[in-house]
Amino acid sequence: MRNFGYMEKGQNSSLSDLRLWHRILKKSEGFKVPISLAVFLSLGVTFSALSLPYLMKTGIDAYITATELPLDQRYGGLAKIGGVICLLITTGFILTFTQAVLLEWVGQSVMHRIRQQLFGHILDLDLSFLSSQPTGRLVTRLTNDVQNMYEMFTSVLVTLFNDILRLIGILVVLYLLNMQLALVMSIFVPLALVLTLVFSRLAREKFRAIRSQLSKINSFVQESVSGISIIQLFGRQHLWHEKFEALSNEYLSRTLKQIRLFAAFMPLTEFMSWLAVAMILVYGGHLVMGNDLSIGELIAYIAYMRLFFQPLRELAQKYSIVQSALASAERIFDMLDTKRQITEIEVPHHLAEARGAITFSSVGFGYEPDEPVIKQLDLDIAAGETVAVVGPTGSGKSTLISLLLRFYDPQKGTILIDGCQVKDLSLNQLRTIVGVILQDVFILDDTLLKNIVMDSGISRDEVEIILARSGMAPFIAKLEHGLDTRIGDGGRELSTGEKQLLAFARALCRDPAVLILDEATAFIDSETESILEAAIDRLEDRTSIIIAHRLSTIKRADRIVVMKDGAIVEMGTHTELLQKKAHYARLVELDTFKAV
Amino acid sequence: MEYRNEKKGIEQNDSETSPVSFIGLVRQLLADQFVTHRYRLLAGFVALISVDFLQLSIPLLVKRAIDSLAVQEATMALLIILASTILAIAMTVVVLRFIWRMLIIGFSRYLERALRNRIFSHILAMDQYFFSNRSTGDIMAHGSNDLAAVQMACGMGMVAAVDALVLSVAAIGFMVHIHPTLTLYALLPLPFLALTTRILSAKLHHRFNHVQEEFAHLTEFARSAVVSVRLIKAYTHENSQVGDFDRLGRRYVHANIRVALIHGLLFPASTLIGNLGLLIVLVYGGRLVIDNSITIGDFAAFTTYLQMLIWPMMAVGWVANLTQRGVTALRRIHGLVTSRPILIDTSDDKAEFPVSGGFKARDLTFSYPDSSTAQLSNICFDVESGIIGIAGKTGSGKTTLCKLLIRLYPVDYQTLFYGEIDVNEIPFEQLRSQIAYVGQEPILFSDTIRANISFGIDDPSSEKIIAAARDADIHEEILGFSNGYDTIVGERGVTLSGGQRQRLALARALLYDRPVLVVDDGLSAVDTATENNIVSALRRRFSGKTVFIVSNRLKLLSMTDRILILEEGQLIDEGDHHILLQRNSFYQAMHLKQMQEDQGLSHA
């Protein structure tokens, strides 16, 4: 299983953390009926498993050894009991199967629900939080952690229902059969429990030691493979081999320690069951001699004691599963408890008809509080205006867009759309009013049409009209299957320019009042470029902000804003700025050398 | 894709043309371990088989006790004797079981280690083609999943096979001894158990793989969503993403339920079939007791043996699957350790060549196997000594040229010479021991700074390390770290800047004192002043030797003795800074742009 080079730190969650248990249980709300059914089924399963030795006993005592009865009555009784057993084991079979599938369904459904909730929650969190988290960690939360939690969910349920119920059942039967013998046998309960607990604790340590060594080996291999050329060039193979052998030897010695533990524990449980048999023979035999116990009961006792040790082994194994699952559950809940900083106000304003006038008023912002990226920025953009923002990398152009979209909130100043503060709008409305065309596009492995429509719910005809109106129809016509061309994995690969066209089409389908275009810096073929330009030309009444990299685009803008070091240094039309012979003029001059 | 196919063809020719037989696999990969550990295995299996027989004797003792109780001949003394015998046997069993687990399961771990080491040393000897064809993940999978499968098959798999065989033969023997006909009837359902287990667990394996696939899809989807979360938010795709994730999640749930359908069947089925045997024993065996054909003690012993048989019958199916998986894994490992490098040392190993620092290229043409276009064509140059700059646009062949110089890829005969000798005639080790190299992406290992620098030298003095670090202009910064030269680099230690990493890699290369140094754009993140210091240090260290530096930075190039300019794989011009500034248009354009950038107009 991939973990993206990300290893989870060991965490110890307490089994007795009741609040955690409570939260886990709350997640299974709505599954009360199937869970109760599963409990009911496990009563049946236990009953059928435990009545088998009892029926055997009855067969022995009532018919096989009952020499005083006439022969055909003994034969007939035996057959009758055989029939009952047959019925019982078939029922047991069906019940066990039903229960297993039912629990799987409940467990998986609950986990699915948690996974969905977590996924939605992660998508909803602040970018500033998400970018501080390694990708591997977030993915682990969604996949492996949920999976771990699932293991526990079913294990705990199965354990609680079946194993513990069975243990209790066996004890009850033992007491019913013979009180005195049962009292003697009861000493095995604490004995077995202590042994099991000690073992599972030790086993957990050993497993952890093995896992951590294995991850050392894995990262060593990874590092060696990525540095292989250097290792070979400098002739260090022998050294690397030695290092690897040392890791490999340590791994071996840790696995051997684990083998020793298992080699000691596994036979011990078996020994206990033979010890029980020996005790039953001596003490039970004594009771039989005193006519306090029948032969059948003695045989049944032996059979029940063997059944008794089986669930104990299972419990030992499950203990460690539950431990690691609780750690996962805790991590999941921690993530769910993470609140976003960028919040919506309780009753967001609603702009019925957005026109798209934008105002940045003394905006100040830095990703780190003491490293400002935007300084005291004022900018008014009228509705319907096209503004080109230019400036060197790192001047704050993209940050401006991030602020407008409320990926981050500015530390100082306010941002308004049509006179309404962006933080008073719902995030959804804000991001619908402001449509973006970034350099990067999120592509679904589906048809072009599906990729344009996404979840906007518009029809194919409408898409075609929009494409025709914005001059993008030639782009579609170029593709062999038109709108039905498959793109993404296993489909046609899109060039940088085509990706921008797709983003364009997507944005237009949502009919935003403000359009933001982050022009591609990479090379775009001239045909695509002319389509793009035509599309920009036809934006007309829409407010557009273009982070421009091409002179042709810049010239078309109503106004050019030149940014440097987080502030606006110049503003005006192309001709005005050229005449100034300052920042913009020099940028234009440089642009001619872009080919190098 | 074509490249892949071609590569596979080569691999097959190099190893075997047809899939290796099971015997062949075992002989080539495992046999030596079995031979080395033969006494350990022998002792282990003796212990295992003894355990089986001792275990089988316990029901006999129980039967004695029950019989004596039934006919009312039992005495307390007899019962105590029988019980203590049972305990004595059980104790011996504990000891013997401990022994076989340690010996046999331990063996599987020794075997795993041997295979693991073998895989790793094979990887160390592989060339670039090998690595460009396999992802690190694939190689890691061999090292974890495949090894685990082989280990399981050779450990628990072997134990279960022997155990099942001995236990079932012996148990059946005892049962036949008690009553042959009853045995026959009681055993009737058991072959069904073996068959059911076999069929179901094969199906289970198949369905479980499907679950793994779905899980991988889910993981991949989550990963790409997390990576592109900014885009998702910007384009307000949250809802459609949640919807798609939901669909994948449902498919995953569905796959899991399909597994549960089999898994849920497997264990109840074994219980059912085992109990059917018990039922037969009760009804038919009970009649035999009534008819006095067998005793009640026989009856009790019989049921115990029958229960003992359930595990071996289940084991048959389990072992078959373990073996199958183990062999598949072994075959993959075999494919890995028998793959041969394309870059083969054709030289005479014993040949010794005079030390010389010059490179000569004569119509050097090269293309990577996965492309038809030549990366380099008809390159000719003579380099005796001095600092040689290599410049050119991205994709012009600068890096390829470096890789050929350090012999990462094969070159045609009579096209590249070291001194006067065709590189194909010089053993790799010998040629590489002449060259130090700094790559584009500095490769550092998670170890101390000292170890990262001294990486190439077995036991360098501190003075030498410090001198190299000084020349790479990083000594002062290293002293600034909390533990100086003993500071750990990488994930668990300090995070170095790009420039620091490059200078550390350079220090490593300088420590060698080799006649040739190749720096493939390895100073790109170093600022101009530092670059100046480094080049002067290089000039001092490498006087009379050869340095190749790939760079597109004018400052650096102007300090070199000679500059080679590449364009689309061809050497279009060469000369010193001043000559090129006068006559080469690419060089002039680069000059103009960088002059303007220096004036602070653009940080791009």
Coordinates of C-alpha atoms in Angstrom, one line a residue, chain A residues 65-542:
Chain A
T65 CA -24.7 -45.8 27.4
A66 CA -28.3 -46.3 28.5
T67 CA -28.1 -50.1 28.6
E68 CA -31.4 -50.4 30.4
L69 CA -33.4 -49.1 27.4
P70 CA -34.6 -51.5 24.6
L71 CA -32.3 -51.4 21.5
D72 CA -34.7 -49.9 19.0
Q73 CA -35.5 -47.0 21.4
R74 CA -31.8 -46.4 21.7
Y75 CA -31.3 -46.4 17.9
G76 CA -34.3 -44.3 17.3
G77 CA -33.3 -41.7 20.0
L78 CA -29.8 -41.5 18.5
A79 CA -31.3 -40.8 15.0
K80 CA -33.6 -38.2 16.4
I81 CA -30.7 -36.4 18.0
G82 CA -28.8 -36.7 14.8
G83 CA -31.7 -34.9 13.1
V84 CA -31.7 -32.1 15.6
I85 CA -27.9 -31.7 15.2
C86 CA -28.2 -31.6 11.4
L87 CA -30.8 -28.9 11.7
L88 CA -28.8 -27.0 14.2
I89 CA -25.5 -26.9 12.3
T90 CA -27.2 -25.9 9.1
T91 CA -29.0 -23.1 10.9
G92 CA -25.6 -22.1 12.5
F93 CA -24.0 -22.0 9.1
I94 CA -26.7 -19.7 7.7
L95 CA -26.7 -17.5 10.7
T96 CA -22.9 -17.1 10.8
F97 CA -22.8 -16.3 7.1
T98 CA -25.6 -13.8 7.3
Q99 CA -24.1 -12.1 10.3
A100 CA -20.7 -11.8 8.7
V101 CA -22.1 -10.2 5.6
L102 CA -24.4 -7.9 7.6
L103 CA -21.6 -6.7 9.8
E104 CA -19.4 -6.1 6.8
W105 CA -22.2 -4.0 5.2
V106 CA -22.8 -2.0 8.3
G107 CA -19.1 -1.5 8.9
Q108 CA -18.3 -0.5 5.4
S109 CA -21.3 1.8 5.2
V110 CA -20.4 3.6 8.4
M111 CA -16.8 4.0 7.2
H112 CA -18.0 5.2 3.8
R113 CA -20.0 7.9 5.6
I114 CA -17.0 8.9 7.7
R115 CA -14.8 9.0 4.6
Q116 CA -17.3 11.2 2.8
Q117 CA -17.6 13.5 5.7
L118 CA -13.9 13.8 6.1
F119 CA -13.3 14.4 2.3
G120 CA -15.9 17.2 2.2
H121 CA -14.4 18.6 5.4
I122 CA -10.9 18.6 4.0
L123 CA -12.0 20.3 0.8
D124 CA -13.6 22.9 2.9
L125 CA -10.6 23.7 5.1
D126 CA -8.4 26.8 4.6
L127 CA -5.7 26.6 2.0
S128 CA -3.3 27.9 4.5
F129 CA -3.9 24.9 6.7
L130 CA -3.9 22.4 3.8
S131 CA -0.7 23.7 2.3
S132 CA 1.0 23.3 5.7
Q133 CA 0.1 19.6 5.7
P134 CA 2.1 17.0 3.8
T135 CA -0.1 15.4 1.0
G136 CA 0.7 12.0 2.4
R137 CA -0.8 12.9 5.8
L138 CA -4.1 14.0 4.3
V139 CA -4.4 11.1 2.0
T140 CA -3.6 8.7 4.9
R141 CA -6.4 10.2 6.9
L142 CA -8.8 9.5 4.1
T143 CA -7.7 6.0 3.2
N144 CA -5.5 4.0 5.7
D145 CA -6.9 5.6 8.8
V146 CA -10.5 5.0 7.8
Q147 CA -9.5 1.5 6.9
N148 CA -7.9 0.9 10.3
M149 CA -11.0 2.2 12.0
Y150 CA -13.1 -0.1 10.0
E151 CA -11.0 -3.1 11.1
M152 CA -11.8 -2.2 14.6
F153 CA -15.4 -1.5 14.0
T154 CA -16.0 -5.0 12.7
S155 CA -13.4 -6.7 15.0
V156 CA -14.9 -5.1 18.0
L157 CA -18.4 -5.9 17.0
V158 CA -17.6 -9.5 16.2
T159 CA -15.5 -9.9 19.3
L160 CA -18.1 -8.4 21.5
F161 CA -20.9 -10.3 20.0
N162 CA -19.4 -13.6 19.3
D163 CA -16.3 -14.3 21.3
I164 CA -17.3 -12.8 24.6
L165 CA -20.8 -14.2 24.2
R166 CA -19.3 -17.6 23.5
L167 CA -17.0 -17.4 26.5
I168 CA -19.9 -16.5 28.8
G169 CA -22.1 -19.1 27.2
I170 CA -19.5 -21.8 27.8
L171 CA -19.1 -20.8 31.4
V172 CA -22.9 -20.9 31.9
V173 CA -23.1 -24.4 30.4
L174 CA -20.3 -25.6 32.5
Y175 CA -22.0 -24.4 35.6
L176 CA -25.3 -25.9 34.5
L177 CA -23.6 -29.3 33.8
N178 CA -21.8 -29.5 37.1
M179 CA -21.3 -26.8 39.7
Q180 CA -18.3 -28.3 41.4
L181 CA -16.3 -29.0 38.3
A182 CA -17.2 -25.6 36.9
L183 CA -15.8 -23.9 39.9
V184 CA -12.5 -25.7 39.4
M185 CA -12.4 -24.9 35.7
S186 CA -13.1 -21.2 36.4
I187 CA -9.5 -20.7 37.4
F188 CA -8.7 -20.8 33.7
V189 CA -10.6 -17.6 33.1
P190 CA -8.2 -15.2 34.9
L191 CA -5.2 -17.3 33.9
A192 CA -6.1 -17.2 30.2
L193 CA -7.0 -13.5 30.3
V194 CA -3.8 -12.5 32.0
L195 CA -1.7 -14.6 29.6
T196 CA -3.6 -13.1 26.6
L197 CA -3.1 -9.5 27.7
V198 CA 0.6 -9.9 28.5
F199 CA 1.1 -11.6 25.2
S200 CA -0.7 -9.0 23.1
R201 CA 1.2 -6.2 24.8
L202 CA 4.5 -7.9 24.1
A203 CA 3.4 -8.8 20.5
R204 CA 2.5 -5.2 19.8
E205 CA 6.0 -4.0 20.8
K206 CA 7.6 -6.6 18.7
F207 CA 5.4 -5.7 15.7
R208 CA 6.2 -2.1 16.1
A209 CA 9.9 -2.8 16.2
I210 CA 9.6 -4.8 13.0
R211 CA 7.6 -2.2 11.2
S212 CA 9.9 0.6 12.1
Q213 CA 12.9 -1.4 10.9
L214 CA 11.1 -2.3 7.7
S215 CA 10.3 1.4 7.0
K216 CA 14.0 2.1 7.6
I217 CA 14.9 -0.5 5.0
N218 CA 12.3 0.9 2.6
S219 CA 13.5 4.5 2.9
F220 CA 17.1 3.3 2.6
V221 CA 16.2 1.5 -0.7
Q222 CA 14.3 4.6 -1.9
E223 CA 17.3 6.8 -1.2
S224 CA 19.7 4.4 -2.8
V225 CA 17.7 4.1 -5.9
S226 CA 17.4 7.9 -6.3
G227 CA 21.1 8.3 -5.6
I228 CA 22.2 5.3 -7.6
S229 CA 24.1 7.2 -10.2
I230 CA 26.2 9.0 -7.6
I231 CA 26.8 5.7 -5.7
Q232 CA 28.0 4.1 -8.9
L233 CA 30.1 7.0 -10.1
F234 CA 31.9 7.3 -6.9
G235 CA 32.3 3.6 -6.7
R236 CA 30.6 3.2 -3.3
Q237 CA 28.6 0.1 -4.0
H238 CA 30.4 -2.0 -1.4
L239 CA 29.8 0.6 1.3
W240 CA 26.1 0.8 0.4
H241 CA 26.0 -3.0 0.5
E242 CA 27.5 -3.1 3.9
K243 CA 25.0 -0.5 5.2
F244 CA 22.1 -2.4 3.8
E245 CA 23.3 -5.7 5.3
A246 CA 23.5 -4.0 8.7
L247 CA 19.8 -2.9 8.3
S248 CA 18.9 -6.3 7.0
N249 CA 20.5 -8.0 9.9
E250 CA 18.8 -5.8 12.4
Y251 CA 15.5 -6.6 10.7
L252 CA 16.3 -10.3 10.9
S253 CA 17.1 -10.1 14.6
R254 CA 13.9 -8.3 15.3
T255 CA 11.8 -10.8 13.4
L256 CA 13.6 -13.6 15.3
K257 CA 12.6 -12.0 18.6
Q258 CA 9.0 -11.9 17.4
I259 CA 9.2 -15.6 16.4
R260 CA 10.5 -16.4 19.9
L261 CA 7.6 -14.6 21.5
F262 CA 5.1 -16.5 19.3
A263 CA 7.0 -19.7 19.8
A264 CA 6.5 -19.3 23.5
F265 CA 2.9 -18.1 23.6
M266 CA 1.2 -20.3 20.9
P267 CA 2.1 -23.6 22.6
L268 CA 1.2 -22.2 26.0
T269 CA -2.4 -21.7 25.1
E270 CA -2.5 -25.3 23.7
F271 CA -0.8 -26.5 27.0
M272 CA -3.5 -24.8 29.0
S273 CA -6.2 -26.7 27.1
W274 CA -4.4 -30.0 27.8
L275 CA -4.0 -29.0 31.4
A276 CA -7.8 -28.4 31.6
V277 CA -8.3 -31.9 30.1
A278 CA -6.0 -33.5 32.7
M279 CA -7.8 -31.7 35.5
I280 CA -11.2 -32.8 34.2
L281 CA -10.0 -36.3 34.0
V282 CA -8.8 -36.4 37.6
Y283 CA -11.5 -34.3 39.3
G284 CA -14.3 -35.1 36.9
G285 CA -13.3 -38.8 37.1
H286 CA -13.5 -38.5 40.8
L287 CA -17.0 -37.1 40.4
V288 CA -18.0 -39.9 38.0
M289 CA -16.8 -42.5 40.5
G290 CA -19.0 -40.9 43.1
N291 CA -21.9 -40.8 40.6
D292 CA -22.0 -37.0 40.7
L293 CA -21.3 -36.8 37.0
S294 CA -22.1 -38.9 34.0
I295 CA -19.7 -40.1 31.3
G296 CA -21.5 -38.1 28.7
E297 CA -21.1 -35.0 30.9
L298 CA -17.4 -35.7 31.2
I299 CA -16.9 -35.9 27.5
A300 CA -19.0 -32.8 27.0
Y301 CA -16.8 -31.0 29.5
I302 CA -13.7 -31.9 27.6
A303 CA -15.3 -30.7 24.4
Y304 CA -16.5 -27.4 26.0
M305 CA -13.0 -26.7 27.5
R306 CA -11.5 -27.0 24.0
L307 CA -14.0 -24.6 22.6
F308 CA -13.2 -22.2 25.5
F309 CA -9.6 -21.5 24.5
Q310 CA -10.4 -20.7 20.9
P311 CA -12.0 -17.3 21.4
L312 CA -9.2 -16.4 23.8
R313 CA -6.6 -16.6 21.0
E314 CA -8.8 -14.4 18.8
L315 CA -9.1 -11.8 21.6
A316 CA -5.3 -11.6 21.9
Q317 CA -5.0 -10.8 18.2
K318 CA -7.8 -8.3 18.2
Y319 CA -6.4 -6.3 21.1
S320 CA -3.6 -4.9 19.0
I321 CA -6.0 -4.2 16.1
V322 CA -8.2 -2.2 18.4
Q323 CA -5.2 -0.2 19.7
S324 CA -4.0 0.9 16.3
A325 CA -7.6 1.6 15.2
L326 CA -8.2 3.9 18.1
A327 CA -5.1 5.9 17.2
S328 CA -6.5 6.2 13.7
A329 CA -9.9 7.2 14.9
E330 CA -8.3 9.9 17.1
R331 CA -6.4 11.3 14.2
I332 CA -9.6 11.3 12.1
F333 CA -11.6 13.2 14.7
D334 CA -8.7 15.6 15.2
M335 CA -8.9 16.4 11.5
L336 CA -12.7 16.8 11.7
D337 CA -12.3 19.1 14.7
T338 CA -10.0 21.4 12.7
K339 CA -12.0 24.5 12.0
R340 CA -11.4 26.8 9.1
Q341 CA -10.3 30.4 9.8
I342 CA -12.0 31.7 6.8
T343 CA -15.5 31.6 7.9
E344 CA -18.8 32.8 6.5
I345 CA -20.9 35.3 8.5
E346 CA -24.0 33.8 10.0
V347 CA -26.5 35.3 7.5
P348 CA -24.4 36.0 4.3
H349 CA -25.4 38.9 2.1
H350 CA -26.8 37.9 -1.2
L351 CA -26.0 39.9 -4.3
A352 CA -29.1 39.4 -6.5
E353 CA -27.6 40.9 -9.6
A354 CA -23.8 41.2 -9.4
R355 CA -22.3 43.9 -11.7
G356 CA -18.7 43.2 -10.9
A357 CA -17.3 46.4 -9.6
I358 CA -14.2 45.6 -7.4
T359 CA -12.5 47.7 -4.8
F360 CA -9.3 46.9 -3.0
S361 CA -8.9 49.4 -0.1
S362 CA -5.6 49.7 1.8
V363 CA -5.1 45.9 1.6
G364 CA -2.1 44.4 3.3
F365 CA -1.3 40.8 3.4
G366 CA 1.6 38.3 4.0
Y367 CA 1.6 34.5 4.2
E368 CA 3.9 34.9 7.1
P369 CA 2.8 37.8 9.3
D370 CA 6.2 39.6 9.2
E371 CA 6.8 39.1 5.5
P372 CA 4.3 41.3 3.6
V373 CA 3.5 40.2 0.1
I374 CA 0.9 42.9 -0.6
K375 CA 1.5 46.3 0.9
Q376 CA -1.2 49.0 1.3
L377 CA -2.8 48.3 -2.0
D378 CA -5.6 50.4 -3.4
L379 CA -7.3 49.5 -6.6
D380 CA -10.7 50.3 -8.1
I381 CA -12.0 48.4 -11.0
A382 CA -15.3 49.5 -12.6
A383 CA -17.9 47.1 -13.6
G384 CA -17.2 45.9 -17.2
E385 CA -13.6 47.1 -17.2
T386 CA -10.8 44.9 -18.5
V387 CA -7.6 45.3 -16.4
A388 CA -4.3 43.7 -17.2
V389 CA -2.0 43.1 -14.2
V390 CA 1.7 42.9 -15.1
G391 CA 4.9 42.6 -13.1
P392 CA 7.8 40.3 -12.3
T393 CA 7.4 37.0 -10.6
G394 CA 6.9 37.5 -6.9
S395 CA 5.4 40.9 -7.2
G396 CA 2.1 39.8 -5.7
K397 CA -0.2 39.4 -8.8
S398 CA -1.4 35.9 -8.0
T399 CA -1.8 36.8 -4.3
L400 CA -4.2 39.5 -5.3
I401 CA -6.4 36.9 -7.0
S402 CA -6.1 34.6 -4.0
L403 CA -7.4 37.4 -1.7
L404 CA -10.3 38.3 -4.1
L405 CA -11.3 34.6 -4.1
R406 CA -10.9 34.5 -0.3
F407 CA -8.4 31.7 -0.2
Y408 CA -6.8 34.0 2.4
D409 CA -8.1 37.0 4.3
P410 CA -6.1 40.2 4.2
Q411 CA -4.5 41.2 7.5
K412 CA -5.3 44.8 6.7
G413 CA -7.9 46.7 4.6
T414 CA -11.0 45.4 2.8
I415 CA -12.0 44.0 -0.5
L416 CA -15.5 44.9 -1.9
I417 CA -17.5 43.6 -4.8
D418 CA -20.4 45.9 -5.8
G419 CA -19.9 47.7 -2.5
C420 CA -20.3 44.5 -0.5
Q421 CA -17.4 43.1 1.5
V422 CA -16.3 39.8 0.1
K423 CA -16.3 38.2 3.6
D424 CA -20.0 39.1 3.9
L425 CA -20.8 36.9 0.9
S426 CA -21.1 33.1 1.1
L427 CA -18.0 31.5 -0.3
N428 CA -20.0 29.7 -2.8
Q429 CA -21.7 32.9 -4.2
L430 CA -18.3 34.7 -4.1
R431 CA -16.7 32.0 -6.2
T432 CA -19.6 31.9 -8.5
I433 CA -19.6 35.7 -9.1
V434 CA -15.8 35.5 -9.7
G435 CA -15.0 32.9 -12.4
V436 CA -11.3 32.0 -12.8
I437 CA -9.3 30.6 -15.7
L438 CA -6.0 29.5 -14.2
Q439 CA -2.9 28.1 -16.0
D440 CA -3.7 24.7 -14.5
V441 CA -7.0 23.0 -15.1
F442 CA -8.6 20.2 -13.2
I443 CA -9.5 17.6 -15.7
L444 CA -11.9 14.7 -15.2
D445 CA -11.3 11.5 -17.1
D446 CA -14.4 12.0 -19.2
T447 CA -15.7 13.6 -22.4
L448 CA -15.0 17.2 -23.2
L449 CA -18.7 18.0 -22.7
K450 CA -18.7 16.6 -19.2
N451 CA -15.6 18.5 -18.4
I452 CA -17.2 21.8 -19.6
V453 CA -20.6 21.2 -17.9
M454 CA -19.2 19.8 -14.6
D455 CA -21.9 20.3 -12.1
S456 CA -23.4 23.5 -13.6
G457 CA -26.3 21.5 -15.0
I458 CA -26.5 23.2 -18.4
S459 CA -27.5 21.4 -21.6
R460 CA -25.4 20.4 -24.6
D461 CA -27.3 23.0 -26.7
E462 CA -26.5 25.8 -24.3
V463 CA -22.8 24.8 -24.3
E464 CA -22.7 24.9 -28.0
I465 CA -24.3 28.3 -28.1
I466 CA -21.9 29.7 -25.5
L467 CA -18.9 28.2 -27.4
A468 CA -20.1 29.7 -30.7
R469 CA -20.7 33.1 -29.2
S470 CA -17.3 33.2 -27.6
G471 CA -15.6 32.1 -30.8
M472 CA -14.4 28.9 -29.4
A473 CA -16.3 26.6 -31.8
P474 CA -13.2 26.1 -34.0
F475 CA -11.4 24.6 -31.0
I476 CA -14.1 22.0 -30.7
A477 CA -14.4 21.4 -34.5
K478 CA -10.7 20.5 -34.5
L479 CA -11.2 17.5 -32.3
E480 CA -12.2 14.2 -34.0
H481 CA -15.2 13.6 -31.8
G482 CA -16.1 17.2 -31.1
L483 CA -17.6 17.6 -27.6
D484 CA -17.6 13.9 -27.1
T485 CA -13.8 13.5 -27.3
R486 CA -12.5 11.8 -24.2
I487 CA -9.8 13.7 -22.4
G488 CA -7.7 13.0 -19.3
D489 CA -6.2 9.7 -18.5
G490 CA -6.5 7.3 -21.4
G491 CA -8.0 10.0 -23.6
R492 CA -6.6 12.9 -25.6
E493 CA -3.9 14.9 -24.0
L494 CA -4.6 18.7 -24.0
S495 CA -1.9 21.3 -24.7
T496 CA -1.4 24.2 -22.4
G497 CA -3.4 26.4 -24.7
E498 CA -6.2 23.9 -25.0
K499 CA -6.4 23.6 -21.3
Q500 CA -6.9 27.3 -21.0
L501 CA -9.6 27.1 -23.6
L502 CA -11.3 24.4 -21.6
A503 CA -11.1 26.5 -18.5
F504 CA -12.5 29.4 -20.5
A505 CA -15.5 27.4 -21.6
R506 CA -16.1 26.2 -18.1
A507 CA -16.0 29.6 -16.7
L508 CA -18.4 31.0 -19.3
C509 CA -20.9 28.3 -18.7
R510 CA -21.2 29.6 -15.2
D511 CA -21.7 33.1 -16.4
P512 CA -19.6 34.9 -13.8
A513 CA -19.8 38.7 -13.4
V514 CA -16.1 38.9 -12.9
L515 CA -13.7 36.8 -14.9
I516 CA -10.1 36.3 -13.9
L517 CA -7.6 35.0 -16.4
D518 CA -4.1 33.9 -15.4
E519 CA -2.5 33.8 -18.8
A520 CA -0.4 30.8 -19.6
T521 CA 3.3 31.5 -19.5
A522 CA 4.1 28.4 -21.6
F523 CA 4.3 28.4 -25.3
I524 CA 0.9 28.3 -27.0
D525 CA 0.5 27.5 -30.7
S526 CA -0.7 30.4 -32.8
E527 CA -4.1 28.9 -33.7
T528 CA -5.0 28.3 -30.1
E529 CA -3.7 31.8 -29.2
S530 CA -5.9 33.5 -31.8
I531 CA -9.0 31.6 -30.5
L532 CA -8.1 32.7 -27.0
E533 CA -7.7 36.3 -28.0
A534 CA -11.0 36.3 -29.8
A535 CA -12.6 34.9 -26.7
I536 CA -11.1 37.6 -24.6
D537 CA -12.3 40.2 -27.0
R538 CA -15.9 39.1 -26.8
L539 CA -16.0 39.3 -23.0
E540 CA -17.4 42.8 -23.5
D541 CA -19.5 43.7 -20.5
R542 CA -17.8 41.4 -18.0

